[in-house]
Amino acid sequence: MSILILKDVTYKYEGAAKDVLRGIDATFEAGRVYTIVGKSGAGKSTLLSLIAGLDVSTGGEILYRGTNLRTMDRDNYRAKNIGVIFQGLNLLTNATAVENIVLSMHISGSKEKDKKAYAYTLLAKVGINKESADRKVLKLSGGEQQRVAIARALSHNPDIIIADEPTGNLDKETEADVLGILTSLAHDEGKCVIIVTHSKRVTSFADEIWGINDGKLFRIK
């Protein structure tokens, strides 16, 4: 089922002469993993920011379940419908892993009564035990921090998960574990997972591979 549709999407920075994105058409479905590959400056992160509702396209339409993001309450969309795993993770390093999840739940307006218990459950789901969950993020390994970032993105049970280079700083074994989690979210839980990456190993986990070059998106596989 199509959950996100992009129709002739263009984007230009204010004052710039050239479009960063041009004529982007794509359909994303629930239950599938998508990767978007391209060189630095090709427009990958700009595209993710538009899908995440962090910015608005200059032209064209981005439709979430048939509704144009331009007309939606994008704060509500980000709080409830989409989970973002940032390249820099954006975790509160002096807070514990479980505190990071609980705070995210409060911000999104989660109706879970026992938010802390739910946060421990989410962290366990991505391979973080209670002892690690109670540690400050600063004391966790890079792989553990990435797992916490995934759990935080899941804290409001979104339909769409987008990840910007989620395995960039991980060793091969940890990378495979993280990709296994993301793949399971799509194939077992029906979420739409969109990953921007430079890694060929990451694309091997994808159901569809898209490329982006000079602002144009094209299907590779």
GROMACS .gro file of C-alpha atoms in nm:
model
  221
    1MET     CA    1   0.000   0.000   0.000
    2SER     CA    2   0.136   0.342  -0.097
    3ILE     CA    3   0.203   0.550   0.212
    4LEU     CA    4   0.410   0.832   0.064
    5ILE     CA    5   0.395   0.969  -0.291
    6LEU     CA    6   0.620   1.236  -0.442
    7LYS     CA    7   0.490   1.409  -0.755
    8ASP     CA    8   0.718   1.634  -0.961
    9VAL     CA    9   0.892   1.762  -0.647
   10THR     CA   10   1.140   2.046  -0.688
   11TYR     CA   11   1.339   2.240  -0.431
   12LYS     CA   12   1.550   2.553  -0.456
   13TYR     CA   13   1.729   2.733  -0.175
   14GLU     CA   14   1.624   3.094  -0.133
   15GLY     CA   15   1.840   3.316  -0.353
   16ALA     CA   16   1.989   3.020  -0.544
   17ALA     CA   17   1.983   3.010  -0.923
   18LYS     CA   18   1.963   2.632  -0.958
   19ASP     CA   19   1.717   2.374  -0.823
   20VAL     CA   20   1.868   2.130  -0.572
   21LEU     CA   21   1.594   1.877  -0.657
   22ARG     CA   22   1.421   1.857  -0.995
   23GLY     CA   23   1.111   1.666  -1.104
   24ILE     CA   24   1.125   1.401  -0.830
   25ASP     CA   25   0.863   1.128  -0.871
   26ALA     CA   26   0.853   0.828  -0.635
   27THR     CA   27   0.614   0.603  -0.448
   28PHE     CA   28   0.699   0.448  -0.111
   29GLU     CA   29   0.501   0.158   0.033
   30ALA     CA   30   0.452   0.016   0.381
   31GLY     CA   31   0.649  -0.301   0.458
   32ARG     CA   32   0.948  -0.220   0.235
   33VAL     CA   33   1.305  -0.098   0.279
   34TYR     CA   34   1.429   0.171   0.039
   35THR     CA   35   1.782   0.301   0.004
   36ILE     CA   36   1.879   0.626  -0.167
   37VAL     CA   37   2.239   0.653  -0.283
   38GLY     CA   38   2.435   0.939  -0.433
   39LYS     CA   39   2.743   1.154  -0.400
   40SER     CA   40   2.774   1.432  -0.143
   41GLY     CA   41   2.579   1.735  -0.260
   42ALA     CA   42   2.350   1.531  -0.485
   43GLY     CA   43   2.042   1.625  -0.281
   44LYS     CA   44   1.994   1.317  -0.059
   45SER     CA   45   1.969   1.500   0.274
   46THR     CA   46   1.752   1.773   0.120
   47LEU     CA   47   1.510   1.507  -0.001
   48LEU     CA   48   1.499   1.349   0.344
   49SER     CA   49   1.427   1.686   0.505
   50LEU     CA   50   1.129   1.732   0.272
   51ILE     CA   51   0.996   1.381   0.341
   52ALA     CA   52   1.040   1.446   0.715
   53GLY     CA   53   0.840   1.767   0.694
   54LEU     CA   54   1.134   1.975   0.811
   55ASP     CA   55   1.105   2.191   0.499
   56VAL     CA   56   0.854   2.244   0.217
   57SER     CA   57   0.917   2.175  -0.151
   58THR     CA   58   0.936   2.469  -0.392
   59GLY     CA   59   0.714   2.286  -0.639
   60GLY     CA   60   0.523   1.961  -0.676
   61GLU     CA   61   0.353   1.757  -0.406
   62ILE     CA   62   0.450   1.520  -0.125
   63LEU     CA   63   0.146   1.319  -0.020
   64TYR     CA   64   0.125   1.125   0.307
   65ARG     CA   65  -0.170   0.885   0.287
   66GLY     CA   66  -0.314   1.108   0.017
   67THR     CA   67  -0.277   1.439   0.204
   68ASN     CA   68  -0.033   1.706   0.085
   69LEU     CA   69   0.232   1.781   0.349
   70ARG     CA   70   0.208   2.146   0.250
   71THR     CA   71  -0.145   2.163   0.393
   72MET     CA   72  -0.083   1.938   0.696
   73ASP     CA   73   0.024   2.035   1.046
   74ARG     CA   74   0.384   1.927   0.990
   75ASP     CA   75   0.471   1.944   1.361
   76ASN     CA   76   0.197   1.688   1.423
   77TYR     CA   77   0.318   1.481   1.125
   78ARG     CA   78   0.670   1.468   1.269
   79ALA     CA   79   0.543   1.392   1.619
   80LYS     CA   80   0.314   1.106   1.517
   81ASN     CA   81   0.366   0.973   1.164
   82ILE     CA   82   0.739   0.975   1.091
   83GLY     CA   83   1.048   0.877   1.290
   84VAL     CA   84   1.385   1.026   1.200
   85ILE     CA   85   1.727   0.875   1.274
   86PHE     CA   86   1.967   1.165   1.222
   87GLN     CA   87   2.321   1.119   1.097
   88GLY     CA   88   2.454   1.285   1.413
   89LEU     CA   89   2.198   1.090   1.623
   90ASN     CA   90   2.099   1.408   1.815
   91LEU     CA   91   2.077   1.220   2.146
   92LEU     CA   92   2.109   1.395   2.483
   93THR     CA   93   2.446   1.253   2.580
   94ASN     CA   94   2.426   1.349   2.949
   95ALA     CA   95   2.089   1.177   2.987
   96THR     CA   96   2.044   0.801   3.009
   97ALA     CA   97   1.921   0.597   2.715
   98VAL     CA   98   1.582   0.543   2.876
   99GLU     CA   99   1.550   0.915   2.961
  100ASN     CA  100   1.607   0.999   2.592
  101ILE     CA  101   1.316   0.774   2.494
  102VAL     CA  102   1.083   0.902   2.766
  103LEU     CA  103   1.154   1.264   2.670
  104SER     CA  104   1.075   1.188   2.306
  105MET     CA  105   0.747   1.030   2.413
  106HIS     CA  106   0.652   1.339   2.612
  107ILE     CA  107   0.734   1.566   2.316
  108SER     CA  108   0.522   1.356   2.078
  109GLY     CA  109   0.228   1.352   2.319
  110SER     CA  110   0.240   0.975   2.370
  111LYS     CA  111  -0.061   0.839   2.558
  112GLU     CA  112   0.134   0.549   2.708
  113LYS     CA  113   0.058   0.552   3.082
  114ASP     CA  114   0.388   0.401   3.196
  115LYS     CA  115   0.629   0.571   2.957
  116LYS     CA  116   0.940   0.443   3.133
  117ALA     CA  117   0.829   0.080   3.111
  118TYR     CA  118   0.744   0.127   2.744
  119ALA     CA  119   1.085   0.288   2.686
  120TYR     CA  120   1.262  -0.013   2.843
  121THR     CA  121   1.056  -0.241   2.615
  122LEU     CA  122   1.153  -0.041   2.304
  123LEU     CA  123   1.520  -0.045   2.401
  124ALA     CA  124   1.510  -0.421   2.465
  125LYS     CA  125   1.356  -0.463   2.120
  126VAL     CA  126   1.666  -0.307   1.960
  127GLY     CA  127   1.909  -0.501   2.179
  128ILE     CA  128   1.968  -0.262   2.473
  129ASN     CA  129   1.931  -0.435   2.811
  130LYS     CA  130   1.817  -0.257   3.129
  131GLU     CA  131   2.170  -0.206   3.258
  132SER     CA  132   2.274  -0.026   2.939
  133ALA     CA  133   1.939   0.157   2.923
  134ASP     CA  134   2.017   0.315   3.260
  135ARG     CA  135   2.360   0.438   3.147
  136LYS     CA  136   2.423   0.787   3.017
  137VAL     CA  137   2.441   0.789   2.637
  138LEU     CA  138   2.796   0.925   2.664
  139LYS     CA  139   2.901   0.595   2.822
  140LEU     CA  140   2.754   0.378   2.546
  141SER     CA  141   2.937   0.248   2.239
  142GLY     CA  142   2.866   0.385   1.893
  143GLY     CA  143   2.657   0.080   1.807
  144GLU     CA  144   2.456   0.110   2.128
  145GLN     CA  145   2.395   0.480   2.063
  146GLN     CA  146   2.266   0.396   1.715
  147ARG     CA  147   2.024   0.144   1.868
  148VAL     CA  148   1.901   0.408   2.113
  149ALA     CA  149   1.843   0.646   1.820
  150ILE     CA  150   1.633   0.378   1.648
  151ALA     CA  151   1.430   0.318   1.965
  152ARG     CA  152   1.371   0.691   1.999
  153ALA     CA  153   1.248   0.709   1.639
  154LEU     CA  154   1.003   0.427   1.724
  155SER     CA  155   0.879   0.583   2.047
  156HIS     CA  156   0.561   0.726   1.889
  157ASN     CA  157   0.504   0.419   1.666
  158PRO     CA  158   0.535   0.601   1.330
  159ASP     CA  159   0.440   0.458   0.990
  160ILE     CA  160   0.761   0.581   0.826
  161ILE     CA  161   1.122   0.556   0.948
  162ILE     CA  162   1.389   0.758   0.770
  163ALA     CA  163   1.758   0.723   0.845
  164ASP     CA  164   2.048   0.939   0.726
  165GLU     CA  165   2.366   0.724   0.702
  166PRO     CA  166   2.264   0.509   1.002
  167THR     CA  167   2.570   0.282   0.984
  168GLY     CA  168   2.836   0.530   0.875
  169ASN     CA  169   3.056   0.493   1.186
  170LEU     CA  170   2.988   0.129   1.272
  171ASP     CA  171   3.196  -0.187   1.225
  172LYS     CA  172   3.061  -0.455   0.987
  173GLU     CA  173   2.910  -0.676   1.257
  174THR     CA  174   2.727  -0.389   1.429
  175GLU     CA  175   2.621  -0.252   1.090
  176ALA     CA  176   2.460  -0.587   1.005
  177ASP     CA  177   2.278  -0.592   1.343
  178VAL     CA  178   2.140  -0.239   1.294
  179LEU     CA  179   2.031  -0.316   0.937
  180GLY     CA  180   1.865  -0.633   1.063
  181ILE     CA  181   1.659  -0.422   1.305
  182LEU     CA  182   1.557  -0.175   1.032
  183THR     CA  183   1.468  -0.456   0.792
  184SER     CA  184   1.257  -0.628   1.056
  185LEU     CA  185   1.067  -0.305   1.120
  186ALA     CA  186   0.964  -0.306   0.754
  187HIS     CA  187   0.908  -0.674   0.683
  188ASP     CA  188   0.767  -0.783   1.022
  189GLU     CA  189   0.592  -0.468   1.142
  190GLY     CA  190   0.485  -0.312   0.813
  191LYS     CA  191   0.675   0.014   0.843
  192CYS     CA  192   0.813   0.206   0.546
  193VAL     CA  193   1.191   0.239   0.598
  194ILE     CA  194   1.389   0.488   0.387
  195ILE     CA  195   1.769   0.495   0.426
  196VAL     CA  196   2.017   0.739   0.274
  197THR     CA  197   2.358   0.577   0.242
  198HIS     CA  198   2.695   0.562   0.067
  199SER     CA  199   2.739   0.194   0.157
  200LYS     CA  200   2.689  -0.090  -0.091
  201ARG     CA  201   2.645  -0.327   0.206
  202VAL     CA  202   2.347  -0.122   0.320
  203THR     CA  203   2.186  -0.133  -0.024
  204SER     CA  204   2.209  -0.515  -0.019
  205PHE     CA  205   1.938  -0.511   0.251
  206ALA     CA  206   1.699  -0.297   0.046
  207ASP     CA  207   1.386  -0.402  -0.142
  208GLU     CA  208   1.435  -0.105  -0.374
  209ILE     CA  209   1.747   0.100  -0.448
  210TRP     CA  210   1.716   0.456  -0.576
  211GLY     CA  211   1.993   0.684  -0.695
  212ILE     CA  212   2.008   1.060  -0.693
  213ASN     CA  213   2.234   1.266  -0.915
  214ASP     CA  214   2.225   1.636  -1.001
  215GLY     CA  215   1.890   1.669  -0.824
  216LYS     CA  216   1.719   1.387  -1.018
  217LEU     CA  217   1.596   1.065  -0.855
  218PHE     CA  218   1.606   0.738  -1.052
  219ARG     CA  219   1.534   0.371  -0.980
  220ILE     CA  220   1.836   0.138  -0.974
  221LYS     CA  221   1.671  -0.184  -0.853
   0.00000   0.00000   0.00000
